[in-house]
Short mmCIF file of C-alpha atoms and ligand atoms in Angstrom, two decimals:
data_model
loop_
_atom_site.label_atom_id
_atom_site.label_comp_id
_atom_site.label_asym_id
_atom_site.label_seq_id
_atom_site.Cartn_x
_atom_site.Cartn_y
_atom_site.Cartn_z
CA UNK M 1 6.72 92.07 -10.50
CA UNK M 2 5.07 94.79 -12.18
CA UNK M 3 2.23 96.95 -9.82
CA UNK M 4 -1.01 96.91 -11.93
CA UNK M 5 -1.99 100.30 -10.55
CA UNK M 6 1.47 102.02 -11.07
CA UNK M 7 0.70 100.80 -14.58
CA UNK M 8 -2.16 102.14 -15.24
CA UNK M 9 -1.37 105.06 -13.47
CA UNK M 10 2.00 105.42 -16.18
CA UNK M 11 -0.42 105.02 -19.65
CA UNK M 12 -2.64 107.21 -18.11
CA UNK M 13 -0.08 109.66 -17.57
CA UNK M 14 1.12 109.69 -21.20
CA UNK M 15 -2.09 109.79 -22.64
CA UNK M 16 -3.03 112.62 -20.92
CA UNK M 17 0.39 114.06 -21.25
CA UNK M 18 0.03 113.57 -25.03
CA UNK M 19 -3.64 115.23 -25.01
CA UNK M 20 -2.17 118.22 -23.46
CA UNK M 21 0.64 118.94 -26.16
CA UNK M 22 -2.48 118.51 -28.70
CA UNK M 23 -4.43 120.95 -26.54
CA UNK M 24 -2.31 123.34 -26.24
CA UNK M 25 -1.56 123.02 -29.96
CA UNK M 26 -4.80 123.83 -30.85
CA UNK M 27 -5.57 126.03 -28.31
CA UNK M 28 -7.25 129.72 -29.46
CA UNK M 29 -7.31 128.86 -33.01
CA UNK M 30 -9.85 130.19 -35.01
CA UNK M 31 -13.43 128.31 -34.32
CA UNK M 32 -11.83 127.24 -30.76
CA UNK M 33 -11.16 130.18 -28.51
CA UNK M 34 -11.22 129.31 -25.35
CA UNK M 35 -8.57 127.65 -22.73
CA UNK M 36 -9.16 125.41 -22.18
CA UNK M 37 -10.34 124.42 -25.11
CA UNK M 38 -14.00 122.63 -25.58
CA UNK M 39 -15.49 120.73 -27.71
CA UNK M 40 -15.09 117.14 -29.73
CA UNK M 41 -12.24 118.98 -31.63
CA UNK M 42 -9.72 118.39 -29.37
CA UNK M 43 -9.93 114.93 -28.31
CA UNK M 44 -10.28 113.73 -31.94
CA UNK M 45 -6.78 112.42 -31.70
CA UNK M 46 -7.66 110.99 -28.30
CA UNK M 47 -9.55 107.62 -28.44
CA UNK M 48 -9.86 107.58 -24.77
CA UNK M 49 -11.99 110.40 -25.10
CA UNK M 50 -15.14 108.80 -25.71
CA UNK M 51 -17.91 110.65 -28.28
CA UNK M 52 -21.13 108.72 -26.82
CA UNK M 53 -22.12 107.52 -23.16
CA UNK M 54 -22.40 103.63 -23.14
CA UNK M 55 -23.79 104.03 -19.70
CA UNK M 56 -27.65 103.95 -18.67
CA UNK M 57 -29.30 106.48 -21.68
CA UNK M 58 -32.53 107.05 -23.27
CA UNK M 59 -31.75 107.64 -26.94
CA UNK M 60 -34.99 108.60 -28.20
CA UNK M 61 -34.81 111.90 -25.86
CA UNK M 62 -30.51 112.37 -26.50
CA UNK M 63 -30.62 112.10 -30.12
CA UNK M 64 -33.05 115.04 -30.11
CA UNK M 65 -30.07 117.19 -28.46
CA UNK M 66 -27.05 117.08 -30.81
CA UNK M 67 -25.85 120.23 -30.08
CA UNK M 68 -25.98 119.31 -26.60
CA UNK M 69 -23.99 116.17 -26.87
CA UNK M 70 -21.72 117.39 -29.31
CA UNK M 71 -21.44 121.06 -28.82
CA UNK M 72 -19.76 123.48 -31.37
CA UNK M 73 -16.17 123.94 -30.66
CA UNK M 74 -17.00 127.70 -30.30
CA UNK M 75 -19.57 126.80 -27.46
CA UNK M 76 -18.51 127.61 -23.41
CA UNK M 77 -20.60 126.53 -20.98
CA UNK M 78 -23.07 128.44 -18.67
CA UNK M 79 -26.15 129.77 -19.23
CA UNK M 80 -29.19 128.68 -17.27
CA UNK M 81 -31.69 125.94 -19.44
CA UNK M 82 -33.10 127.89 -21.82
CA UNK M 83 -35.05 124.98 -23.11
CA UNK M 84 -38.23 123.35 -22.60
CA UNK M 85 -41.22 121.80 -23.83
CA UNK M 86 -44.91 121.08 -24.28
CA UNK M 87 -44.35 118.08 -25.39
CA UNK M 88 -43.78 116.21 -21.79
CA UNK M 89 -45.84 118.89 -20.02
CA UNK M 90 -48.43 117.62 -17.94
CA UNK M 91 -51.81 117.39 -19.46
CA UNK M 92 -55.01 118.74 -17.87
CA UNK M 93 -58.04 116.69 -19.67
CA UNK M 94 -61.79 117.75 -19.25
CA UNK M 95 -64.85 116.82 -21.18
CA UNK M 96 -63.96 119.57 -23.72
CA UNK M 97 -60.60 119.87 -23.80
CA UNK M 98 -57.28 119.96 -22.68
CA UNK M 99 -54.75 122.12 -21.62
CA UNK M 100 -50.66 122.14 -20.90
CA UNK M 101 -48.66 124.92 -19.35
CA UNK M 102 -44.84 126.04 -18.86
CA UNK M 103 -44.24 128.54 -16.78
CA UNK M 104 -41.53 129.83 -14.29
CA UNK M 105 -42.28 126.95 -11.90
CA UNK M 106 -40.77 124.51 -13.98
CA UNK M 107 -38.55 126.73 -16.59
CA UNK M 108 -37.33 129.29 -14.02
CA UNK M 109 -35.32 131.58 -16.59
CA UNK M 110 -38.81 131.97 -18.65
CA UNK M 111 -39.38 135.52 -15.64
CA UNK M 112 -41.69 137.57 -18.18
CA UNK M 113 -44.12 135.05 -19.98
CA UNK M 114 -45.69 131.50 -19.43
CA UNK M 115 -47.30 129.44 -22.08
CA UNK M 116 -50.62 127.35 -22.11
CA UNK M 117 -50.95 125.34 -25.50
CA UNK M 118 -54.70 124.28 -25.16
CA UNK M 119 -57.37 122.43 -27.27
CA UNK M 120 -61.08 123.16 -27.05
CA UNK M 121 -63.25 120.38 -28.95
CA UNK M 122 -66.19 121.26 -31.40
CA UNK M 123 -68.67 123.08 -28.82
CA UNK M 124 -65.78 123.05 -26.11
CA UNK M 125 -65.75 125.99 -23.99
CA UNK M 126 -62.76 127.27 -21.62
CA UNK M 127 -65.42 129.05 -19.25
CA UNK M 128 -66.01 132.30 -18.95
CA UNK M 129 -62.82 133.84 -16.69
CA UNK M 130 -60.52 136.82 -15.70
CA UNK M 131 -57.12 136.65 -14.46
CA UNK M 132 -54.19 139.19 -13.29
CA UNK M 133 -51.98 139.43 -16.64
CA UNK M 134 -53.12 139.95 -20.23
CA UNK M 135 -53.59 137.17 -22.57
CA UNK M 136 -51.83 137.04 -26.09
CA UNK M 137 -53.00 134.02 -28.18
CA UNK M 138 -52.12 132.26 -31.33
CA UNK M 139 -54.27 129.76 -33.13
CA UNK M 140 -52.54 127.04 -34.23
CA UNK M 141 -55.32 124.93 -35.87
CA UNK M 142 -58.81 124.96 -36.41
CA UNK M 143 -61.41 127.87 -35.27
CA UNK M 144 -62.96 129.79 -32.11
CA UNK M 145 -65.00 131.90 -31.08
CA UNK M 146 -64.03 134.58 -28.19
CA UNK M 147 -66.23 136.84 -26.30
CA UNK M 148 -64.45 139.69 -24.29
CA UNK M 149 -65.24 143.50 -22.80
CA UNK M 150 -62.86 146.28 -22.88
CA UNK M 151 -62.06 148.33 -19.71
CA UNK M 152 -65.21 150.74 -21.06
CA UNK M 153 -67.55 148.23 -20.75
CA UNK M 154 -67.45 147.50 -24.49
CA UNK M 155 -68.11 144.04 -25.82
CA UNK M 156 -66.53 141.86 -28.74
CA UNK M 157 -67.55 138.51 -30.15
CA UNK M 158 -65.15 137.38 -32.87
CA UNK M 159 -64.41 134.25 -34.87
CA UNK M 160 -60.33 133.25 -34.70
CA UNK M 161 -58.64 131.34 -37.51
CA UNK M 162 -55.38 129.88 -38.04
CA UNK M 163 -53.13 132.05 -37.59
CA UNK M 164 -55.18 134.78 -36.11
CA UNK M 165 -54.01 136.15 -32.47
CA UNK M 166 -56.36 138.04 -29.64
CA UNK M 167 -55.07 140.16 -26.92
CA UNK M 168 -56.62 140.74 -23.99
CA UNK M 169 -55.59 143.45 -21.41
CA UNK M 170 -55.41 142.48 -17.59
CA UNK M 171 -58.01 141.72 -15.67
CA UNK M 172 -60.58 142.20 -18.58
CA UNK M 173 -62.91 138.79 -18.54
CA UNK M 174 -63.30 136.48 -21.68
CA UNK M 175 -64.17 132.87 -23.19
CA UNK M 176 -63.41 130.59 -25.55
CA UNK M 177 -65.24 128.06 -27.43
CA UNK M 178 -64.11 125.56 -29.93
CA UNK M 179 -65.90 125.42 -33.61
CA UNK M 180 -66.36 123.18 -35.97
CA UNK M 181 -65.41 120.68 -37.26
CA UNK M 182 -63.12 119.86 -35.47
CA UNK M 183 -62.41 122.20 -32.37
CA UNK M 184 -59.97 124.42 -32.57
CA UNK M 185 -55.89 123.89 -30.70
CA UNK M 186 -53.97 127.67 -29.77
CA UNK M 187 -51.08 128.53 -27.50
CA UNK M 188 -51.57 131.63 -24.87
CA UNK M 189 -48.64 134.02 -23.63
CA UNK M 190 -49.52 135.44 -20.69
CA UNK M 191 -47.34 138.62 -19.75
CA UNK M 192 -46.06 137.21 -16.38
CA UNK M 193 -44.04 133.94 -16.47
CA UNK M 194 -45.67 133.16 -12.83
CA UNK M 195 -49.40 132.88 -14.71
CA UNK M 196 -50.65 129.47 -14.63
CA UNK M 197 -53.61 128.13 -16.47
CA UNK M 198 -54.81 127.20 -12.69
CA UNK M 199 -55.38 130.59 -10.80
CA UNK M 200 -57.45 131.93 -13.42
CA UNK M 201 -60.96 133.55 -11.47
CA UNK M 202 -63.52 131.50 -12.81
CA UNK M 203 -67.54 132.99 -12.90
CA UNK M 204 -68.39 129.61 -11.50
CA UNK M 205 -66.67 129.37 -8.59
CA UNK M 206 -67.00 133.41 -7.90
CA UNK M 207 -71.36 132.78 -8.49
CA UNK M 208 -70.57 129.36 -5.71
CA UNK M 209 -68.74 131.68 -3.14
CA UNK M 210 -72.00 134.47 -2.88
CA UNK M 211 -74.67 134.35 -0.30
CA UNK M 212 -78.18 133.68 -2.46
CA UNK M 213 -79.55 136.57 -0.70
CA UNK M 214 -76.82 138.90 -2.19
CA UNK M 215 -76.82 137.24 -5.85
CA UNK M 216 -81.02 137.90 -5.60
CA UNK M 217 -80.34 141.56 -4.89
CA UNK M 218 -77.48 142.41 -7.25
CA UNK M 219 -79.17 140.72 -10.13
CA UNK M 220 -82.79 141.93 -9.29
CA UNK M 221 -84.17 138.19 -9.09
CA UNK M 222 -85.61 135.79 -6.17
CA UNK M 223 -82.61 134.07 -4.47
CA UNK M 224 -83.64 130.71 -5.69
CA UNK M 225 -83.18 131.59 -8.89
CA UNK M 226 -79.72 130.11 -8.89
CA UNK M 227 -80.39 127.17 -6.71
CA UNK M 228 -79.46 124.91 -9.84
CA UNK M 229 -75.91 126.58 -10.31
CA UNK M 230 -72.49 124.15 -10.67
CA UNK M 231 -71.04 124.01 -6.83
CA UNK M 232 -67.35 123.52 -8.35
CA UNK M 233 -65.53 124.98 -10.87
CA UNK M 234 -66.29 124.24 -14.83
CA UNK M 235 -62.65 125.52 -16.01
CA UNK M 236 -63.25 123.36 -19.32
CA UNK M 237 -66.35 121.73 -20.04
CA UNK M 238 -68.76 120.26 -23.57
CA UNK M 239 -71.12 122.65 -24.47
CA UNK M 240 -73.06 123.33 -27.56
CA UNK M 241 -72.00 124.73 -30.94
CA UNK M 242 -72.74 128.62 -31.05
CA UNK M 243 -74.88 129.78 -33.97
CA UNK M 244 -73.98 132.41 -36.43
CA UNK M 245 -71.15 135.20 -35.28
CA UNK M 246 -73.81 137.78 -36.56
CA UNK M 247 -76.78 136.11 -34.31
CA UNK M 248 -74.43 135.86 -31.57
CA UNK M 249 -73.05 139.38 -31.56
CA UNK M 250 -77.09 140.71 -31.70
CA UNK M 251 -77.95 138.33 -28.98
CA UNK M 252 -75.31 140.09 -26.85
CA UNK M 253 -75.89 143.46 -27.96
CA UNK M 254 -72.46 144.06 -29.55
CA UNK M 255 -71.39 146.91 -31.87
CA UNK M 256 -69.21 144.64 -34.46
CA UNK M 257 -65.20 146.83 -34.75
CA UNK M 258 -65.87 148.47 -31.59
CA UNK M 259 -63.35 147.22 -29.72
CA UNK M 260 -61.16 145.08 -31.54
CA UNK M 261 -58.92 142.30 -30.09
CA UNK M 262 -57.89 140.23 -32.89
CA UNK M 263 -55.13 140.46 -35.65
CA UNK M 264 -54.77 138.21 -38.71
CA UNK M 265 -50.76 137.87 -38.06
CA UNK M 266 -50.38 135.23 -40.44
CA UNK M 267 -51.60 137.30 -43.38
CA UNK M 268 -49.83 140.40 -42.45
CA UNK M 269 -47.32 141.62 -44.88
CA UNK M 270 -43.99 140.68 -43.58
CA UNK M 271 -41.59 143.11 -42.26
CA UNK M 272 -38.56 141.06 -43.60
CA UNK M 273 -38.53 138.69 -46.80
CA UNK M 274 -35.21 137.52 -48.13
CA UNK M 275 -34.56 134.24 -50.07
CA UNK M 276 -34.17 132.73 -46.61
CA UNK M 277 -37.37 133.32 -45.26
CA UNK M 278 -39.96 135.92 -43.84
CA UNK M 279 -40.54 137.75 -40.22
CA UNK M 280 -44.25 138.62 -39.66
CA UNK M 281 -44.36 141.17 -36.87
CA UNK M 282 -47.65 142.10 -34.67
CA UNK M 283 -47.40 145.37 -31.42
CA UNK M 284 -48.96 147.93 -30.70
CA UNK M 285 -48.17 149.79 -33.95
CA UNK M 286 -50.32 147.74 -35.82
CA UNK M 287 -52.21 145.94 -33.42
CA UNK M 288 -52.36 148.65 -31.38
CA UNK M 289 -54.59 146.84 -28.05
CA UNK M 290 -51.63 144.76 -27.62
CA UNK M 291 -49.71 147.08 -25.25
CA UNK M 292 -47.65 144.64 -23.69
CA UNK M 293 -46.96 142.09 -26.02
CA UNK M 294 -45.00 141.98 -29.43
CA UNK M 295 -44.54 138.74 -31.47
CA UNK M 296 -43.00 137.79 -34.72
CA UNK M 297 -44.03 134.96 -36.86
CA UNK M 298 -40.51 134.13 -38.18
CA UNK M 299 -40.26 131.58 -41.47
CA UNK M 300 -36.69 130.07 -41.75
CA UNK M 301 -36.31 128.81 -45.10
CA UNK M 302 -34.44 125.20 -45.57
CA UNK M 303 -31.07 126.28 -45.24
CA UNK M 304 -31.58 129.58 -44.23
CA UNK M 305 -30.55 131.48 -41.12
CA UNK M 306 -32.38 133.73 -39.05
CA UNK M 307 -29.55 136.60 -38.50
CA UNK M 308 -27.31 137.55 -35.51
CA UNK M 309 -29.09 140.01 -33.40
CA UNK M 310 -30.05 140.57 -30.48
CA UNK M 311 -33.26 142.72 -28.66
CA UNK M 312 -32.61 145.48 -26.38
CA UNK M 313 -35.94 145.89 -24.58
CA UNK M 314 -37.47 142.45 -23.98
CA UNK M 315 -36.37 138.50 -23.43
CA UNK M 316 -37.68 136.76 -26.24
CA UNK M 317 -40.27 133.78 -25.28
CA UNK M 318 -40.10 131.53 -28.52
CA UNK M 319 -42.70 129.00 -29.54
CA UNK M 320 -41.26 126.15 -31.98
CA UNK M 321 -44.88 125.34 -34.49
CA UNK M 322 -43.01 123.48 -37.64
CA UNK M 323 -39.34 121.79 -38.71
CA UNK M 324 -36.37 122.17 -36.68
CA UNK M 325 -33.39 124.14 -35.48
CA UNK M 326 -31.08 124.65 -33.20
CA UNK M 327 -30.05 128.41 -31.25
CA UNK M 328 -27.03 129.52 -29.82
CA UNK M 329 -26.85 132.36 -27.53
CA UNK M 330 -24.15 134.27 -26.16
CA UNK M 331 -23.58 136.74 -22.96
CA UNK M 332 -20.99 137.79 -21.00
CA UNK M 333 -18.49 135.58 -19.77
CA UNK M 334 -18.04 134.88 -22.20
CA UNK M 335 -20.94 132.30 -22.26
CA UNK M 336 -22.56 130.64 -25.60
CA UNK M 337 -24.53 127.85 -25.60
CA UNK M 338 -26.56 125.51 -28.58
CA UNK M 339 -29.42 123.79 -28.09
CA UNK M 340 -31.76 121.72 -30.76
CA UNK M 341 -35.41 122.31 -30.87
CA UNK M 342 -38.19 120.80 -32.04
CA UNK M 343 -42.13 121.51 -32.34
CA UNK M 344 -43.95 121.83 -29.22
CA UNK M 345 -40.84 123.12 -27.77
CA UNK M 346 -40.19 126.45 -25.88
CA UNK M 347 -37.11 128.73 -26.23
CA UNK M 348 -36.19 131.84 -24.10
CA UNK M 349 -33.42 134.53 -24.57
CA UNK M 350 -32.83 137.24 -22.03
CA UNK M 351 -32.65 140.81 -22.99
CA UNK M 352 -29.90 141.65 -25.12
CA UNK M 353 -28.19 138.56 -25.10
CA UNK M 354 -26.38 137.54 -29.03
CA UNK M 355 -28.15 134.80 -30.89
CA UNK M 356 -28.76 133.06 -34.13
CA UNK M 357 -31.11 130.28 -35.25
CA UNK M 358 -30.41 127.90 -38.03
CA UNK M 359 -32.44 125.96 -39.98
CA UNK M 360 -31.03 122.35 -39.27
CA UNK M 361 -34.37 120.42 -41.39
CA UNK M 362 -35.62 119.39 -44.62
CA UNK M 363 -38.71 121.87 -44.88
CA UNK M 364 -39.42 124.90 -43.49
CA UNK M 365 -38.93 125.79 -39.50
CA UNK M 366 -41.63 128.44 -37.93
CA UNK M 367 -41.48 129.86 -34.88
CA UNK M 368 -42.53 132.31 -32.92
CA UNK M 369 -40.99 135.25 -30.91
CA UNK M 370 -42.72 136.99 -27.92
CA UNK M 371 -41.88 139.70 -26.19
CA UNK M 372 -43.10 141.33 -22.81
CA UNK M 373 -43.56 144.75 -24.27
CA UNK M 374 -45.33 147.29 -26.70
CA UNK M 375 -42.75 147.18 -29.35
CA UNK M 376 -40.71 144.95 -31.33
CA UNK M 377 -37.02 145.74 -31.16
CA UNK M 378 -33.55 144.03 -32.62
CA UNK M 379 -30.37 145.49 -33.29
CA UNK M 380 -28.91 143.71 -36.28
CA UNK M 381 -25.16 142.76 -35.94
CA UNK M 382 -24.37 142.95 -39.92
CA UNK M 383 -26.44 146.14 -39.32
CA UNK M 384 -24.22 147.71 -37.15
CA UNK M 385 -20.92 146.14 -38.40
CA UNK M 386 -22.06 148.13 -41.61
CA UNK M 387 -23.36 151.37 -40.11
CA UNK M 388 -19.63 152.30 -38.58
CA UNK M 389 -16.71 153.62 -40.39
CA UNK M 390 -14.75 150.33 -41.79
CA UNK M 391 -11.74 150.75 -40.51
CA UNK M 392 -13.36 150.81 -36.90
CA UNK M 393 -14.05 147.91 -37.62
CA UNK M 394 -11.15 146.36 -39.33
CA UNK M 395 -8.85 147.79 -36.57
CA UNK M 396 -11.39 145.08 -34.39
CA UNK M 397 -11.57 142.15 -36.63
CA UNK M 398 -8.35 142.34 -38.14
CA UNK M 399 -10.11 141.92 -41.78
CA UNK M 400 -9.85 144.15 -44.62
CA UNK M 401 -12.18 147.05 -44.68
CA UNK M 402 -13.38 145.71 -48.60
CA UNK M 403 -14.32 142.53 -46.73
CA UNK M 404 -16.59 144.42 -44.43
CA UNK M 405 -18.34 146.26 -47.06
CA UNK M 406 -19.38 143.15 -48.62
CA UNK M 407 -21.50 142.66 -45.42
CA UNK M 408 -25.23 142.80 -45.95
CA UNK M 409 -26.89 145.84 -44.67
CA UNK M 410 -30.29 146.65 -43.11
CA UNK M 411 -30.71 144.01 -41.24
CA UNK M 412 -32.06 141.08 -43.75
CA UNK M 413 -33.44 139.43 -40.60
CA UNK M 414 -33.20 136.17 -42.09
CA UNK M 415 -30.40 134.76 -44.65
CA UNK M 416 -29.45 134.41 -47.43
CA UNK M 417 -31.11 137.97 -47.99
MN1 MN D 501 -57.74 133.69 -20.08
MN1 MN D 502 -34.46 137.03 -31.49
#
């Protein structure tokens, strides 16, 4: 009589003894490094190695993630998430508006910037507030109008398009207000991944929490004078349409350029354009109140690449806006990791940490890359490849030296160049 379980026990050992001779076949061949080796590759003569879970699975969500679920052969596993998302961020709705935040509570490597992707209807205004961190913006859609005063008491009212950006420094207070048509819909950077939408200072609540008696003698009224205030906080509320820019900016006695805080980034010239795409940058040498925030606006062509590189002075905080991609990143380890994104989603690399970002879609993929600083900075590996003496680097790579040379250099920033 035959025991079942010694059985099973024997095909199991053959199986596995027969993936091992494959394994170790295969192992540290060129596109598979690593021992042991990962990735689909080396089970493909293994049918007991299944591709796809049949257990419990939401396939809407894991089709999203093929890199995840069938990582590149060259991948090793380790780095913290470096993924997340708008998309199933919880919304905060007011008559007005919305709003939608990642920060480090919930994406813990994201240490040196949090997000708020917020919509303010027609007439919607995101009251008037301060707040510990300074406030880079996009618009994504749609128009606003911001009022804000520099540290010299210095006020601005502009009007904010697509693709404009503001910056405003620390502690300096501000609003927002949606125009028409239709509102407007922008994501914020903040330059402190621990900023939440929620612990803003609000002039509400600060007018709520004085004594009448000392609001009557700092504003040179009679106390009841504000008897009618709001007794909780407005954060987001309906208001009404604001007039003309020029009207408003003579109503609040501003000098129009004194104090600017907004950049047209999306019709800057770009710093990089290649036949795979364009890179858009905005810091503090051309928009010089942004002191501690850099961005670029980076168009990946369909098919294109934006280059290995990596930045040596900030993590990169990336905000997916069209197509998709996917990243890998390497560190130390070694460590390298792909992940899919798509729009509404949020990317992070640390500081000086290899990546790459391919254009996996049909049309165009835009992002954006922010950085905690006043500068933009990337060191471009076919940059540096080509800036040594070749046979350096052949003596590394075991290639020819002509093969080097043939490497772009400059640093295309995205490719094909
Ligand atoms: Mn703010
Ligand atoms: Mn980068």
């Amino acid at each position: 009589m035959v025991n079942p379980k010694r059985r099973d026990f024997l095909v199991a050992a053959s199986v596995f003894g027969a993936t091992a001779a494959t394994v170790s076949a295969r192992a540290q061949t060129y596109g598979n490094p690593d021992l042991p080796p990962e990735g689909a590759i080396n089970a493909a003569n293994n049918p007991a190695t299944r591709r796809t879970p049949i257990g419990p699975q939401n396939t809407a969500l894991a089709d999203q993630f093929p890199s995840a679920g069938s990582p590149p052969a060259t991948d090793v596993d380790g780095l913290p998430m470096f993924w997340a998302s708008f998309n199933n961020a919880h919304k905060r709705i007011q008559n007005g508006g919305w709003a939608r935040q990642v920060t480090k509570a919930d994406f813990a490597i994201s240490t040196t910037i949090s997000g708020v992707n917020m919509h303010l209807s027609a007439g919607g205004i995101r009251e008037l507030h301060w707040h510990l961190t300074a406030e880079w913006s996009i618009m994504t859609r749609g128009r606003c109008r911001i009022t804000t005063m520099d540290a010299e008491g210095r006020a601005s009212v502009d009007d904010v398009e697509e693709g404009d950006l503001w910056y405003f420094p620390a502690g300096l207070p501000h609003s927002l207000q949606g125009l028409g048509p239709d509102g407007c819909e922008f994501v914020l950077a903040f330059d402190d991944g621990a900023q939440s939408e929620n612990n803003t200072l609000l002039l509400s609540e600060f007018i709520a929490h004085i004594p009448p008696e000392i609001l009557a003698k700092n504003f040179n009224v009679p106390p009841d004078a504000f008897k009618t205030i709001p007794l909780s906080s407005k954060w987001i509320f309906q208001g009404q349409e604001p007039g003309t820019l020029a009207a408003d900016r003579a109503a609040a006695h501003v000098v129009p350029g004194a104090a600017p805080v907004i950049f047209h980034l999306s019709r800057s010239k770009p710093r990089h354009s290649t036949a795979g795409g364009t890179i858009q940058i905005a810091d503090s040498e051309n928009f010089p109140i942004s002191k501690t925030v850099a961005a670029a606006l980076v168009t990946v062509k369909p098919g294109g690449m934006r280059e290995i590189h990596w930045h040596p002075n900030a993590d990169e905080w990336q905000y997916w806006m069209k197509g998709k991609g996917r990243m890998t990143i390497f560190d130390n380890g070694p460590k390298a990791v792909t992940m899919d994104f798509n729009p509404g989603d949020v990317g992070y690399v640390k500081k000086s940490q290899g990546h790459y970002i391919e254009n996996t879609g049909t049309g165009d993929l835009v992002f954006l890359e922010i950085f905690r600083t006043d500068r933009y900075e990337e060191v471009s590996l076919s940059n540096w490849l080509t800036h040594l003496p070749p046979d350096l680097v052949a003596q590394h790579l075991n290639i020819p030296a002509s093969t080097i040379k043939r490497f772009p250099r400059g640093g295309p920033g995205i490719v094909p160049i």
